[in-house]
Amino acid sequence: MMSVFLFSAFCNERRHFHNYVESEMYKSTNTSIQLFKQ
């Protein structure tokens, strides 16, 4: 039972990290596009 809890917590952390990385990449890409359009 404990291992299942740890596994789900690990998956949640990975998902949060993935969302963070995706949003950061999206922001930097948008910034690059804005600079490119000027």
Tab-separated table of N, CA and C in Angstrom:
chain	number	residue	atom	x	y	z
A	1	MET	N	0.833	-1.204	0.000
A	1	MET	CA	0.000	0.000	0.000
A	1	MET	C	0.868	1.255	0.000
A	2	MET	N	1.917	1.240	0.807
A	2	MET	CA	2.777	2.420	0.881
A	2	MET	C	3.450	2.682	-0.459
A	3	SER	N	3.874	1.625	-1.131
A	3	SER	CA	4.566	1.811	-2.411
A	3	SER	C	3.630	2.430	-3.446
A	4	VAL	N	2.356	2.065	-3.403
A	4	VAL	CA	1.389	2.648	-4.341
A	4	VAL	C	1.269	4.146	-4.086
A	5	PHE	N	1.208	4.526	-2.825
A	5	PHE	CA	1.120	5.944	-2.479
A	5	PHE	C	2.354	6.695	-2.969
A	6	LEU	N	3.529	6.131	-2.728
A	6	LEU	CA	4.763	6.777	-3.175
A	6	LEU	C	4.798	6.886	-4.691
A	7	PHE	N	4.344	5.836	-5.366
A	7	PHE	CA	4.355	5.849	-6.827
A	7	PHE	C	3.436	6.942	-7.360
A	8	SER	N	2.237	7.067	-6.778
A	8	SER	CA	1.306	8.095	-7.249
A	8	SER	C	1.853	9.486	-6.960
A	9	ALA	N	2.503	9.653	-5.808
A	9	ALA	CA	3.108	10.946	-5.489
A	9	ALA	C	4.213	11.268	-6.488
A	10	PHE	N	5.012	10.264	-6.832
A	10	PHE	CA	6.085	10.445	-7.805
A	10	PHE	C	5.508	10.849	-9.159
A	11	CYS	N	4.413	10.200	-9.565
A	11	CYS	CA	3.782	10.535	-10.847
A	11	CYS	C	3.244	11.959	-10.818
A	12	ASN	N	2.657	12.358	-9.696
A	12	ASN	CA	2.147	13.726	-9.588
A	12	ASN	C	3.274	14.732	-9.706
A	13	GLU	N	4.387	14.469	-9.041
A	13	GLU	CA	5.528	15.382	-9.121
A	13	GLU	C	6.024	15.485	-10.554
A	14	ARG	N	6.116	14.358	-11.231
A	14	ARG	CA	6.577	14.381	-12.624
A	14	ARG	C	5.625	15.194	-13.481
A	15	ARG	N	4.318	15.056	-13.231
A	15	ARG	CA	3.348	15.797	-14.033
A	15	ARG	C	3.505	17.293	-13.792
A	16	HIS	N	3.659	17.680	-12.518
A	16	HIS	CA	3.845	19.103	-12.215
A	16	HIS	C	5.108	19.626	-12.889
A	17	PHE	N	6.181	18.862	-12.810
A	17	PHE	CA	7.442	19.276	-13.420
A	17	PHE	C	7.278	19.406	-14.928
A	18	HIS	N	6.576	18.452	-15.536
A	18	HIS	CA	6.362	18.484	-16.983
A	18	HIS	C	5.561	19.726	-17.370
A	19	ASN	N	4.506	20.018	-16.607
A	19	ASN	CA	3.705	21.214	-16.898
A	19	ASN	C	4.552	22.467	-16.771
A	20	TYR	N	5.412	22.519	-15.743
A	20	TYR	CA	6.280	23.678	-15.533
A	20	TYR	C	7.227	23.849	-16.714
A	21	VAL	N	7.849	22.761	-17.140
A	21	VAL	CA	8.785	22.836	-18.267
A	21	VAL	C	8.055	23.271	-19.530
A	22	GLU	N	6.858	22.705	-19.751
A	22	GLU	CA	6.094	23.065	-20.945
A	22	GLU	C	5.739	24.538	-20.932
A	23	SER	N	5.287	25.065	-19.797
A	23	SER	CA	4.907	26.475	-19.739
A	23	SER	C	6.126	27.370	-19.934
A	24	GLU	N	7.271	26.976	-19.365
A	24	GLU	CA	8.487	27.775	-19.547
A	24	GLU	C	8.910	27.778	-21.013
A	25	MET	N	8.850	26.614	-21.661
A	25	MET	CA	9.203	26.541	-23.080
A	25	MET	C	8.237	27.379	-23.903
A	26	TYR	N	6.955	27.319	-23.547
A	26	TYR	CA	5.941	28.084	-24.271
A	26	TYR	C	6.210	29.576	-24.136
A	27	LYS	N	6.548	30.005	-22.924
A	27	LYS	CA	6.847	31.428	-22.690
A	27	LYS	C	8.057	31.862	-23.505
A	28	SER	N	9.113	31.089	-23.470
A	28	SER	CA	10.326	31.477	-24.191
A	28	SER	C	10.072	31.472	-25.698
A	29	THR	N	9.268	30.517	-26.168
A	29	THR	CA	8.939	30.484	-27.599
A	29	THR	C	8.136	31.716	-27.971
A	30	ASN	N	7.162	32.084	-27.149
A	30	ASN	CA	6.369	33.280	-27.417
A	30	ASN	C	7.255	34.511	-27.436
A	31	THR	N	8.192	34.596	-26.506
A	31	THR	CA	9.099	35.742	-26.462
A	31	THR	C	9.923	35.806	-27.737
A	32	SER	N	10.406	34.660	-28.195
A	32	SER	CA	11.195	34.628	-29.427
A	32	SER	C	10.353	35.089	-30.609
A	33	ILE	N	9.098	34.646	-30.656
A	33	ILE	CA	8.213	35.036	-31.762
A	33	ILE	C	7.959	36.542	-31.710
A	34	GLN	N	7.732	37.070	-30.513
A	34	GLN	CA	7.500	38.512	-30.379
A	34	GLN	C	8.708	39.291	-30.881
A	35	LEU	N	9.901	38.866	-30.494
A	35	LEU	CA	11.115	39.555	-30.932
A	35	LEU	C	11.285	39.433	-32.442
A	36	PHE	N	10.931	38.283	-32.972
A	36	PHE	CA	11.103	38.043	-34.404
A	36	PHE	C	10.153	38.913	-35.224
A	37	LYS	N	8.948	39.143	-34.695
A	37	LYS	CA	7.941	39.913	-35.437
A	37	LYS	C	8.265	41.396	-35.480
A	38	GLN	N	8.983	41.894	-34.506
A	38	GLN	CA	9.236	43.340	-34.437
A	38	GLN	C	10.086	43.829	-35.592
